[in-house]
mmCIF file of C-alpha atoms in Angstrom:
data_model
loop_
_atom_site.group_PDB
_atom_site.id
_atom_site.type_symbol
_atom_site.label_atom_id
_atom_site.label_comp_id
_atom_site.label_asym_id
_atom_site.label_seq_id
_atom_site.Cartn_x
_atom_site.Cartn_y
_atom_site.Cartn_z
ATOM 1 C CA GLY A 32 -0.188 -0.206 0.330
ATOM 2 C CA GLU A 33 0.762 3.705 0.125
ATOM 3 C CA ARG A 34 0.226 7.003 1.582
ATOM 4 C CA ASP A 35 -4.187 7.312 0.263
ATOM 5 C CA LEU A 36 -6.496 10.681 1.723
ATOM 6 C CA PHE A 37 -9.499 9.810 0.440
ATOM 7 C CA LYS A 38 -8.138 6.454 1.976
ATOM 8 C CA ILE A 39 -7.666 8.409 5.880
ATOM 9 C CA ALA A 40 -10.610 11.175 4.839
ATOM 10 C CA THR A 41 -13.033 7.680 5.413
ATOM 11 C CA THR A 42 -11.626 7.608 8.712
ATOM 12 C CA PHE A 43 -13.631 11.481 9.752
ATOM 13 C CA PRO A 44 -17.259 11.169 11.142
ATOM 14 C CA GLY A 45 -19.600 11.324 8.144
ATOM 15 C CA ILE A 46 -17.684 9.988 5.576
ATOM 16 C CA LYS A 47 -17.862 6.031 4.395
ATOM 17 C CA THR A 48 -16.148 4.984 1.038
ATOM 18 C CA THR A 49 -17.852 2.555 -0.472
ATOM 19 C CA GLY A 50 -16.973 -0.607 -0.527
ATOM 20 C CA GLU A 51 -13.674 -2.824 0.916
ATOM 21 C CA GLY A 52 -10.800 -2.473 -1.214
ATOM 22 C CA SER A 53 -12.380 1.261 -3.195
ATOM 23 C CA ALA A 54 -11.142 5.070 -3.536
ATOM 24 C CA GLY A 55 -14.870 6.551 -3.786
ATOM 25 C CA PHE A 56 -16.708 7.656 -0.202
ATOM 26 C CA ASN A 57 -20.339 8.983 0.665
ATOM 27 C CA VAL A 58 -20.690 11.747 2.965
ATOM 28 C CA ARG A 59 -23.467 12.442 4.368
ATOM 29 C CA GLY A 60 -25.477 9.652 2.490
ATOM 30 C CA GLY A 61 -24.573 11.334 -0.256
ATOM 31 C CA LYS A 62 -23.839 10.378 -3.586
ATOM 32 C CA GLU A 63 -19.720 9.009 -5.488
ATOM 33 C CA ASP A 64 -20.420 11.598 -7.743
ATOM 34 C CA GLN A 65 -22.016 14.783 -5.140
ATOM 35 C CA ASN A 66 -18.353 15.185 -4.416
ATOM 36 C CA LEU A 67 -16.417 18.028 -6.007
ATOM 37 C CA ILE A 68 -12.382 17.364 -5.717
ATOM 38 C CA LEU A 69 -10.387 19.657 -6.435
ATOM 39 C CA LEU A 70 -5.998 19.774 -6.649
ATOM 40 C CA ASN A 71 -5.179 23.462 -7.017
ATOM 41 C CA ASN A 72 -8.173 25.236 -7.925
ATOM 42 C CA ALA A 73 -9.126 22.318 -10.771
ATOM 43 C CA VAL A 74 -11.528 20.501 -11.419
ATOM 44 C CA LEU A 75 -10.334 16.134 -11.386
ATOM 45 C CA TYR A 76 -13.615 14.464 -12.238
ATOM 46 C CA ASN A 77 -12.300 10.649 -11.503
ATOM 47 C CA PRO A 78 -9.609 10.782 -8.410
ATOM 48 C CA GLN A 79 -9.152 6.754 -8.663
ATOM 49 C CA HIS A 80 -6.581 4.491 -10.448
ATOM 50 C CA PHE A 81 -6.837 0.867 -11.298
ATOM 51 C CA LEU A 82 -11.049 0.106 -10.193
ATOM 52 C CA GLY A 83 -10.906 1.822 -7.426
ATOM 53 C CA PHE A 84 -7.480 0.870 -4.750
ATOM 54 C CA PHE A 85 -5.451 3.991 -5.036
ATOM 55 C CA SER A 86 -6.407 7.416 -5.451
ATOM 56 C CA ALA A 87 -5.507 9.503 -8.342
ATOM 57 C CA ILE A 88 -3.548 11.801 -6.705
ATOM 58 C CA ASN A 89 0.150 11.608 -6.073
ATOM 59 C CA PRO A 90 0.478 10.839 -2.343
ATOM 60 C CA TYR A 91 4.040 12.766 -2.400
ATOM 61 C CA VAL A 92 3.312 15.842 -4.482
ATOM 62 C CA THR A 93 0.073 16.486 -1.329
ATOM 63 C CA LYS A 94 0.609 20.007 1.142
ATOM 64 C CA LYS A 95 -3.204 19.882 2.700
ATOM 65 C CA ALA A 96 -6.218 19.215 2.158
ATOM 66 C CA ASP A 97 -9.529 21.013 3.074
ATOM 67 C CA ILE A 98 -13.122 19.137 3.533
ATOM 68 C CA TYR A 99 -16.697 19.933 3.689
ATOM 69 C CA LYS A 100 -18.993 18.167 4.657
ATOM 70 C CA GLY A 101 -21.428 20.427 4.897
ATOM 71 C CA SER A 102 -22.384 24.557 4.815
ATOM 72 C CA ILE A 103 -19.902 24.505 1.382
ATOM 73 C CA PRO A 104 -18.709 28.281 0.864
ATOM 74 C CA VAL A 105 -20.615 29.617 -1.977
ATOM 75 C CA ASP A 106 -16.886 30.308 -4.225
ATOM 76 C CA PHE A 107 -16.755 26.806 -4.749
ATOM 77 C CA GLY A 108 -20.529 27.108 -7.021
ATOM 78 C CA GLY A 109 -23.425 24.437 -5.802
ATOM 79 C CA ARG A 110 -22.325 20.229 -4.545
ATOM 80 C CA LEU A 111 -25.221 19.601 -3.137
ATOM 81 C CA SER A 112 -22.102 16.454 -0.665
ATOM 82 C CA SER A 113 -19.023 17.483 0.158
ATOM 83 C CA VAL A 114 -16.317 19.645 -1.250
ATOM 84 C CA PHE A 115 -12.270 18.075 -1.013
ATOM 85 C CA ASP A 116 -10.318 21.853 -2.263
ATOM 86 C CA ILE A 117 -6.625 19.877 -2.023
ATOM 87 C CA SER A 118 -3.100 22.220 -2.460
ATOM 88 C CA THR A 119 -0.083 20.394 -3.129
ATOM 89 C CA LYS A 120 3.073 21.020 -2.444
ATOM 90 C CA ASN A 121 6.096 23.664 -4.589
ATOM 91 C CA GLY A 122 9.299 22.364 -4.897
ATOM 92 C CA ASN A 123 12.062 23.239 -3.070
ATOM 93 C CA ALA A 124 13.383 26.919 -4.006
ATOM 94 C CA GLU A 125 17.209 26.352 -2.527
ATOM 95 C CA LYS A 126 18.023 22.543 -3.674
ATOM 96 C CA VAL A 127 17.445 20.207 -5.447
ATOM 97 C CA SER A 128 15.585 17.332 -3.233
ATOM 98 C CA GLY A 129 12.851 14.344 -3.622
ATOM 99 C CA GLU A 130 10.985 10.707 -2.600
ATOM 100 C CA GLY A 131 10.665 7.790 -3.991
ATOM 101 C CA SER A 132 8.942 4.252 -3.032
ATOM 102 C CA VAL A 133 8.869 1.119 -4.973
ATOM 103 C CA GLY A 134 6.728 -1.279 -4.174
ATOM 104 C CA PRO A 135 5.038 -4.753 -6.071
ATOM 105 C CA ILE A 136 2.412 -2.685 -8.274
ATOM 106 C CA THR A 137 3.763 0.958 -8.891
ATOM 107 C CA THR A 138 6.800 2.782 -8.334
ATOM 108 C CA ASN A 139 6.603 6.397 -7.421
ATOM 109 C CA ILE A 140 9.280 9.138 -7.784
ATOM 110 C CA THR A 141 8.530 13.584 -7.319
ATOM 111 C CA VAL A 142 11.729 15.643 -7.007
ATOM 112 C CA GLY A 143 12.206 19.558 -6.846
ATOM 113 C CA LEU A 144 14.705 21.359 -7.923
ATOM 114 C CA PRO A 145 15.165 25.198 -8.429
ATOM 115 C CA ILE A 146 14.775 27.669 -11.250
ATOM 116 C CA GLN A 147 15.859 30.604 -9.303
ATOM 117 C CA LYS A 148 17.174 30.036 -5.580
ATOM 118 C CA ASN A 149 14.525 30.616 -2.570
ATOM 119 C CA LYS A 150 12.459 32.094 -5.616
ATOM 120 C CA SER A 151 10.759 29.871 -7.561
ATOM 121 C CA SER A 152 11.068 26.165 -8.137
ATOM 122 C CA ILE A 153 9.487 22.937 -10.219
ATOM 123 C CA LEU A 154 7.336 20.014 -8.460
ATOM 124 C CA ALA A 155 7.154 16.968 -10.540
ATOM 125 C CA GLY A 156 5.938 13.747 -10.341
ATOM 126 C CA VAL A 157 6.335 10.166 -11.899
ATOM 127 C CA ARG A 158 3.668 7.041 -11.238
ATOM 128 C CA ALA A 159 3.309 4.324 -12.200
ATOM 129 C CA THR A 160 2.141 0.125 -12.455
ATOM 130 C CA TYR A 161 3.965 -2.402 -13.358
ATOM 131 C CA SER A 162 1.090 -4.934 -12.434
ATOM 132 C CA ASP A 163 -0.431 -6.935 -15.474
ATOM 133 C CA TRP A 164 3.003 -9.713 -14.668
ATOM 134 C CA ILE A 165 0.790 -10.604 -11.271
ATOM 135 C CA LEU A 166 -2.119 -11.582 -14.303
ATOM 136 C CA LYS A 167 -0.108 -14.185 -16.048
ATOM 137 C CA SER A 168 1.378 -15.522 -13.083
ATOM 138 C CA LEU A 169 -1.919 -16.732 -12.587
ATOM 139 C CA ASP A 170 -3.611 -20.376 -14.060
ATOM 140 C CA ASP A 171 -6.913 -18.578 -15.061
ATOM 141 C CA GLU A 172 -5.472 -18.892 -19.642
ATOM 142 C CA ASP A 173 -8.433 -15.484 -19.466
ATOM 143 C CA LEU A 174 -6.670 -13.821 -15.802
ATOM 144 C CA LYS A 175 -3.610 -14.123 -18.096
ATOM 145 C CA ASN A 176 -4.443 -12.854 -20.996
ATOM 146 C CA SER A 177 -6.294 -9.287 -18.917
ATOM 147 C CA GLU A 178 -4.533 -6.204 -18.714
ATOM 148 C CA ALA A 179 -4.892 -3.524 -15.765
ATOM 149 C CA GLY A 180 -2.482 -0.564 -15.252
ATOM 150 C CA PHE A 181 -2.394 3.628 -14.179
ATOM 151 C CA TYR A 182 0.283 5.980 -14.657
ATOM 152 C CA ASP A 183 -1.119 9.843 -14.117
ATOM 153 C CA VAL A 184 1.823 12.979 -14.116
ATOM 154 C CA PHE A 185 1.999 15.689 -12.345
ATOM 155 C CA LEU A 186 4.855 19.482 -11.794
ATOM 156 C CA LYS A 187 3.863 22.371 -10.706
ATOM 157 C CA TYR A 188 5.726 25.648 -11.372
ATOM 158 C CA ASN A 189 5.923 28.602 -8.807
ATOM 159 C CA ASN A 190 7.800 31.614 -8.251
ATOM 160 C CA THR A 191 7.546 35.018 -6.191
ATOM 161 C CA ILE A 192 7.853 38.068 -8.081
ATOM 162 C CA ASN A 193 8.415 40.200 -5.035
ATOM 163 C CA LYS A 194 6.837 40.712 -1.593
ATOM 164 C CA ASN A 195 3.440 42.315 -3.379
ATOM 165 C CA ASN A 196 2.951 39.230 -6.009
ATOM 166 C CA ALA A 197 3.875 35.149 -7.219
ATOM 167 C CA VAL A 198 2.161 32.677 -9.249
ATOM 168 C CA GLU A 199 2.077 29.329 -10.356
ATOM 169 C CA ALA A 200 0.800 27.264 -12.774
ATOM 170 C CA THR A 201 -0.552 22.892 -12.277
ATOM 171 C CA ALA A 202 -0.695 20.840 -15.133
ATOM 172 C CA TYR A 203 -1.329 17.029 -14.329
ATOM 173 C CA TYR A 204 -2.195 14.370 -16.878
ATOM 174 C CA SER A 205 -3.237 10.769 -15.237
ATOM 175 C CA LYS A 206 -4.579 7.076 -17.334
ATOM 176 C CA ASP A 207 -5.747 4.664 -16.857
ATOM 177 C CA ARG A 208 -7.240 1.156 -18.719
ATOM 178 C CA PHE A 209 -7.837 -2.735 -17.507
ATOM 179 C CA ARG A 210 -9.120 -5.293 -19.608
ATOM 180 C CA ILE A 211 -11.400 -8.330 -17.295
ATOM 181 C CA SER A 212 -12.165 -10.505 -20.594
ATOM 182 C CA SER A 213 -10.488 -11.029 -24.000
ATOM 183 C CA ASP A 214 -12.587 -8.636 -26.011
ATOM 184 C CA SER A 215 -13.559 -5.478 -23.832
ATOM 185 C CA LEU A 216 -10.750 -2.593 -23.125
ATOM 186 C CA TYR A 217 -11.902 0.218 -20.968
ATOM 187 C CA LYS A 218 -10.265 3.247 -20.258
ATOM 188 C CA TYR A 219 -10.056 6.511 -18.700
ATOM 189 C CA SER A 220 -7.659 9.839 -18.068
ATOM 190 C CA ASN A 221 -8.382 12.992 -16.147
ATOM 191 C CA ARG A 222 -6.376 15.493 -17.698
ATOM 192 C CA LEU A 223 -6.448 19.381 -15.627
ATOM 193 C CA ILE A 224 -3.564 22.443 -15.696
ATOM 194 C CA SER A 225 -4.522 25.440 -13.826
ATOM 195 C CA ALA A 226 -2.491 28.536 -13.645
ATOM 196 C CA LYS A 227 -2.979 31.318 -10.244
ATOM 197 C CA TRP A 228 -1.280 34.532 -9.400
ATOM 198 C CA ASP A 229 -1.660 36.356 -5.864
ATOM 199 C CA HIS A 230 -0.916 39.808 -5.391
ATOM 200 C CA THR A 231 -1.213 42.004 -1.907
ATOM 201 C CA TYR A 232 -2.217 45.308 -2.093
ATOM 202 C CA ASP A 233 -1.688 46.401 1.641
ATOM 203 C CA LYS A 234 -2.219 44.529 4.971
ATOM 204 C CA LYS A 235 -5.537 43.392 4.645
ATOM 205 C CA ASN A 236 -6.733 43.466 0.854
ATOM 206 C CA LYS A 237 -4.726 41.125 -2.061
ATOM 207 C CA SER A 238 -6.765 39.101 -4.857
ATOM 208 C CA SER A 239 -6.025 35.798 -6.501
ATOM 209 C CA LEU A 240 -6.798 35.760 -10.311
ATOM 210 C CA ILE A 241 -7.426 31.804 -11.594
ATOM 211 C CA PHE A 242 -7.261 30.121 -14.746
ATOM 212 C CA THR A 243 -8.512 26.612 -14.898
ATOM 213 C CA ASN A 244 -9.395 24.018 -16.931
ATOM 214 C CA SER A 245 -10.559 19.863 -16.723
ATOM 215 C CA GLU A 246 -11.061 17.152 -19.226
ATOM 216 C CA TYR A 247 -12.261 13.379 -18.148
ATOM 217 C CA ARG A 248 -12.147 10.867 -21.571
ATOM 218 C CA PHE A 249 -12.999 6.836 -21.300
ATOM 219 C CA ASN A 250 -13.547 5.049 -23.886
ATOM 220 C CA ILE A 251 -14.259 1.223 -24.995
ATOM 221 C CA ASP A 252 -12.967 -0.828 -27.350
ATOM 222 C CA TYR A 253 -14.660 -3.696 -27.534
ATOM 223 C CA ASP A 254 -13.309 -6.367 -30.645
ATOM 224 C CA SER A 255 -16.050 -8.919 -31.123
ATOM 225 C CA ARG A 256 -18.826 -7.467 -34.370
ATOM 226 C CA ASP A 257 -21.851 -9.679 -33.071
ATOM 227 C CA VAL A 258 -24.492 -7.829 -33.303
ATOM 228 C CA ASN A 259 -25.835 -10.692 -29.926
ATOM 229 C CA ALA A 260 -22.686 -9.711 -28.057
ATOM 230 C CA PHE A 261 -24.244 -7.268 -25.732
#
């Protein structure tokens, strides 16, 4: 296993998992699709990897998460159930640093490096699975011909221009594929980008200008041409 923000969240009152081994969750009786999940202000539509066993959020880039289970602030727009507002770390602006992990299913590497010392930096994270070897080792022929895997890539740039202005930009992409039978290949992906400019006018007044764009794609490739197959 690995660190998982959503698994931890299900230990809080009012948040329940949708099932054992699943990354989905219900908040105070709401449905799974009634939760708004934001990653650096951009919407993440599908927070699951690998049939729900892993979350789509790289744990090594996560800084904090504000969870609203009720009385949701108006700046998040309308949501019936909850809001998960997830923020990520900045890269190390002083020196190159990072962390990683290697497991039987996944590998995760995250590196932060300075661009201009003590002023700007980049944080990059890559996570991928090589789980097909487990399926290939099974005796059942149908399972042996199956496949399942995912990867995600995260990149963040931040720059403290001066004491009154700071900018940051985030890019994220993930892709999943799984084929449990011999004929259907399920594929889906998340893509998001966000940019933010923070400006301080004085001790009492400040503003943030934010641009975001998100996309979720889902597809089924089916080999059989039999009209009665479904």
